[in-house]
Tab-separated table of C-alpha atoms in Angstrom:
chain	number	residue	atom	x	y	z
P	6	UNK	CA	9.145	10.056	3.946
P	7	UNK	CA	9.033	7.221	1.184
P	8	UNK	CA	11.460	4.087	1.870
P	9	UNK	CA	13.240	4.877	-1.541
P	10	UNK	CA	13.521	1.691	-2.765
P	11	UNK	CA	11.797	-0.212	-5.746
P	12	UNK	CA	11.286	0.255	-9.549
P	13	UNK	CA	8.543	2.974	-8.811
P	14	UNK	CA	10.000	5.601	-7.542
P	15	UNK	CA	9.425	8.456	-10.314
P	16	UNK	CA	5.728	7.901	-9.341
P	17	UNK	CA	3.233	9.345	-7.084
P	18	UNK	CA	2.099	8.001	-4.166
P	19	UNK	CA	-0.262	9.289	-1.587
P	20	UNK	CA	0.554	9.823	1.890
P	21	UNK	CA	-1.215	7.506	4.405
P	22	UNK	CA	-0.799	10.187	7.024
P	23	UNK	CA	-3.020	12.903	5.421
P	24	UNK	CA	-6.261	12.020	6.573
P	25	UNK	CA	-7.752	15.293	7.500
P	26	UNK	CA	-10.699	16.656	5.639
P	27	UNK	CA	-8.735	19.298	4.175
P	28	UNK	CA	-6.106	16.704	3.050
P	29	UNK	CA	-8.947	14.565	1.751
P	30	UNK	CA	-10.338	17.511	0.155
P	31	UNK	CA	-7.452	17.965	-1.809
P	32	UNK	CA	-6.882	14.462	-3.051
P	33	UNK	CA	-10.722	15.144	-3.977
P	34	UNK	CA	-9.277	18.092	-5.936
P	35	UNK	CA	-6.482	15.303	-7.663
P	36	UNK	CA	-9.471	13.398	-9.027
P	37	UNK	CA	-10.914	16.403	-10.352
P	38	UNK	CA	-7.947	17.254	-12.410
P	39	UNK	CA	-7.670	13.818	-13.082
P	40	UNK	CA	-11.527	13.865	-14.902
P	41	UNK	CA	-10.782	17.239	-16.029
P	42	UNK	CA	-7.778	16.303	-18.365
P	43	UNK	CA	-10.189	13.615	-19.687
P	44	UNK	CA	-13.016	15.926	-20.352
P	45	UNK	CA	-10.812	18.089	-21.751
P	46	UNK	CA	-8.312	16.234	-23.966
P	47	UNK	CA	-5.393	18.074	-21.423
P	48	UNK	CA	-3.079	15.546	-20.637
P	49	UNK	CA	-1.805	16.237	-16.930
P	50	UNK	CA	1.448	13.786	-16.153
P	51	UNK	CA	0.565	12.020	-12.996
P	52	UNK	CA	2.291	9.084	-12.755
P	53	UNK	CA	0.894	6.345	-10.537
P	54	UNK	CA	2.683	2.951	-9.870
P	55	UNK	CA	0.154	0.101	-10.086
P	56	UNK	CA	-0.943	-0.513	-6.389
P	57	UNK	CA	-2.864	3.083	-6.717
P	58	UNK	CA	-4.100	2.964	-10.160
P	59	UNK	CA	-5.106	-0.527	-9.840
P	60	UNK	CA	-7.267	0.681	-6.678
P	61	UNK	CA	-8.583	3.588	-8.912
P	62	UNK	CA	-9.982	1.324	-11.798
P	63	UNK	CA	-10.705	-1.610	-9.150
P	64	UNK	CA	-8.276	-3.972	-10.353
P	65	UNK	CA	-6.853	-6.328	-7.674
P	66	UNK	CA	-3.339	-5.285	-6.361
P	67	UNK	CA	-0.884	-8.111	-5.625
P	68	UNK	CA	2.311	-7.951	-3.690
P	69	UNK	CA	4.205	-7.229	-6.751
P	70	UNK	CA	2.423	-4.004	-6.600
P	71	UNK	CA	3.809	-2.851	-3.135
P	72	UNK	CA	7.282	-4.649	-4.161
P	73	UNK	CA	7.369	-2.312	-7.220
P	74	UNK	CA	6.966	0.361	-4.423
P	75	UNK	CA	9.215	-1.004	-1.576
P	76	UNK	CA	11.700	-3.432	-2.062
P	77	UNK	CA	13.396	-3.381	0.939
P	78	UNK	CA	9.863	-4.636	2.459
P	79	UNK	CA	9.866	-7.121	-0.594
P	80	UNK	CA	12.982	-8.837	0.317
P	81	UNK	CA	11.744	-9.206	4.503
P	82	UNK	CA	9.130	-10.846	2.610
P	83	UNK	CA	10.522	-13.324	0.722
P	84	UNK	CA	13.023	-13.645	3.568
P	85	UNK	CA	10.147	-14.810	5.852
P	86	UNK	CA	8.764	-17.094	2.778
P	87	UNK	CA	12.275	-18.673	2.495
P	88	UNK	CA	12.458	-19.923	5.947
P	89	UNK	CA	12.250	-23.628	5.724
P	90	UNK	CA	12.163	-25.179	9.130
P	91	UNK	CA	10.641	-23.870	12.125
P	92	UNK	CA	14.029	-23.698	14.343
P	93	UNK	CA	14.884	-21.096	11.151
P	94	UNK	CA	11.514	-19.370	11.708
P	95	UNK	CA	11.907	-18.524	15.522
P	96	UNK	CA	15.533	-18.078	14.923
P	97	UNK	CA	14.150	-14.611	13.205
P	98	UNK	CA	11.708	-13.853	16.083
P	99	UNK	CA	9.074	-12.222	13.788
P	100	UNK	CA	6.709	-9.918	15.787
P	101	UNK	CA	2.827	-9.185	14.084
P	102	UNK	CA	3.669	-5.499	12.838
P	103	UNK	CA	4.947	-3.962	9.817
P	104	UNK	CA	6.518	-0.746	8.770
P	105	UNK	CA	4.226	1.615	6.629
P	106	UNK	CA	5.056	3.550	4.110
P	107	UNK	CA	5.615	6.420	6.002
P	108	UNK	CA	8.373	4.396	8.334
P	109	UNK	CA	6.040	4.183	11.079
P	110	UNK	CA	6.167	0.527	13.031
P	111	UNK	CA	1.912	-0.698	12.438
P	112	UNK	CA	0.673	-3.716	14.190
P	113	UNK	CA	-1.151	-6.005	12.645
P	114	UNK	CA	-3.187	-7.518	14.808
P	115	UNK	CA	-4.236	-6.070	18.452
P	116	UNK	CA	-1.157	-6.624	20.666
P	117	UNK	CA	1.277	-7.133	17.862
P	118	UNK	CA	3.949	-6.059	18.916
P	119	UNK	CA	4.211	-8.048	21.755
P	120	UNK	CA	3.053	-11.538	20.033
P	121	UNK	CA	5.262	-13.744	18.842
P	122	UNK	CA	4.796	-14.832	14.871
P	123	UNK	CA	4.723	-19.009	14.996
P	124	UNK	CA	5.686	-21.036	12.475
P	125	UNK	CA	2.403	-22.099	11.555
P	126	UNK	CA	0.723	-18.304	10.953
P	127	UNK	CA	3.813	-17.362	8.698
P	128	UNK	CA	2.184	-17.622	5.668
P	129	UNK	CA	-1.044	-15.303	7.486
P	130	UNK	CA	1.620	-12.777	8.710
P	131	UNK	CA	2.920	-12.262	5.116
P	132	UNK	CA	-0.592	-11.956	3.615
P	133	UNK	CA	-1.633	-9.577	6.658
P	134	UNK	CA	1.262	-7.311	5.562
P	135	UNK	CA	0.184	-6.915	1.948
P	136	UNK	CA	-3.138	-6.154	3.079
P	137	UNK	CA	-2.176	-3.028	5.606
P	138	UNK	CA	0.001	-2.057	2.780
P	139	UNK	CA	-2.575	-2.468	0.227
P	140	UNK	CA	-4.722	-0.284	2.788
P	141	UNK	CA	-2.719	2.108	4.161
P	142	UNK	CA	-3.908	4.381	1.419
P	143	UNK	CA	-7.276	3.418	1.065
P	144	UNK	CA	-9.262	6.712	2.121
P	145	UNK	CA	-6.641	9.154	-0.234
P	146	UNK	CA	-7.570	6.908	-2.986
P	147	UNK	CA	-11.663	7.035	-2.693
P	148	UNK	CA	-11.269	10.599	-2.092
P	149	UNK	CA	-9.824	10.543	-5.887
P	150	UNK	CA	-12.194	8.755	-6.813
P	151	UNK	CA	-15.068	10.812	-5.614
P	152	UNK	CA	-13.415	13.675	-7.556
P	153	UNK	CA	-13.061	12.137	-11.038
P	154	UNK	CA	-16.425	10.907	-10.715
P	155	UNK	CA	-17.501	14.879	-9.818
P	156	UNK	CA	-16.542	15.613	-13.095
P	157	UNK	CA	-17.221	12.394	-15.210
P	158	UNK	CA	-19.828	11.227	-13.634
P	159	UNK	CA	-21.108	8.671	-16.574
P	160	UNK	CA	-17.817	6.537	-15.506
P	161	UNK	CA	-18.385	4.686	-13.022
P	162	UNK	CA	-14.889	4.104	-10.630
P	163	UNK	CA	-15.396	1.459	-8.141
């Protein structure tokens, strides 16, 4: 279940939760139609909002990326940015998780969910979210990889 919000959402994104080998075996298959269509001058309309390609051709994703994906996790974002003092800060009671892209509640660091978010790691907790949600796809997105490069092998994805 996507979160439905953002400028993205006419593309495709992989699902964190398929990480069996059959499920990785068929985002292998993805690359392969992916280097296919190259090799054979097929176009195949799969579009990708930036935070996957990017990871594809090794380009660095940036929050904008997941915004572009999820703004309703954009705006918690910039909410927790925007909080000048640090009576504001505790007033919001910030715990170390995140929710995924699949609506599931991660933590982000061992015990998160029970520890408290202080003023002074906000800026850590913000760039510990984009991470995970940089992440959370990671495995779908070598597994394309590994199957463009099957069929191309002479380009090299990262």
């Amino acid at each position: 279940q996507r979160m439905a919000t953002g400028s993205c959402q006419d593309r495709w994104l992989p699902n964190p939760l398929c990480t069996s080998q059959l499920h990785l075996r068929l985002y292998r298959f993805v690359g392969m139609l992916m280097g296919a269509s190259i090799r054979t001058d097929a176009c195949i309309e799969l579009d990708l909002p930036g935070m996957v390609w990017k990871q594809l051709v090794g380009e660095e994703c940036l929050r904008e990326d997941v915004a572009a994906v999820d703004e309703v996790w954009n705006k918690d974002v910039q909410n927790c940015l925007g909080a000048e003092t640090k009576q504001e800060w505790d007033a919001k009671a910030r715990m170390w998780v995140v929710k995924s892209f699949t609506g599931r509640t991660d933590e982000l660091v061992p015990g998160g969910a029970q520890k408290k978010v202080e003023w002074e790691e906000r800026e850590a907790f913000v760039e510990a979210q984009v991470q995970m949600r940089i992440n959370e796809f990671r495995a779908q997105v070598a597994a394309i990889q590994e199957g463009f490069s099957s069929v191309i092998p002479g380009i090299a994805l990262p």
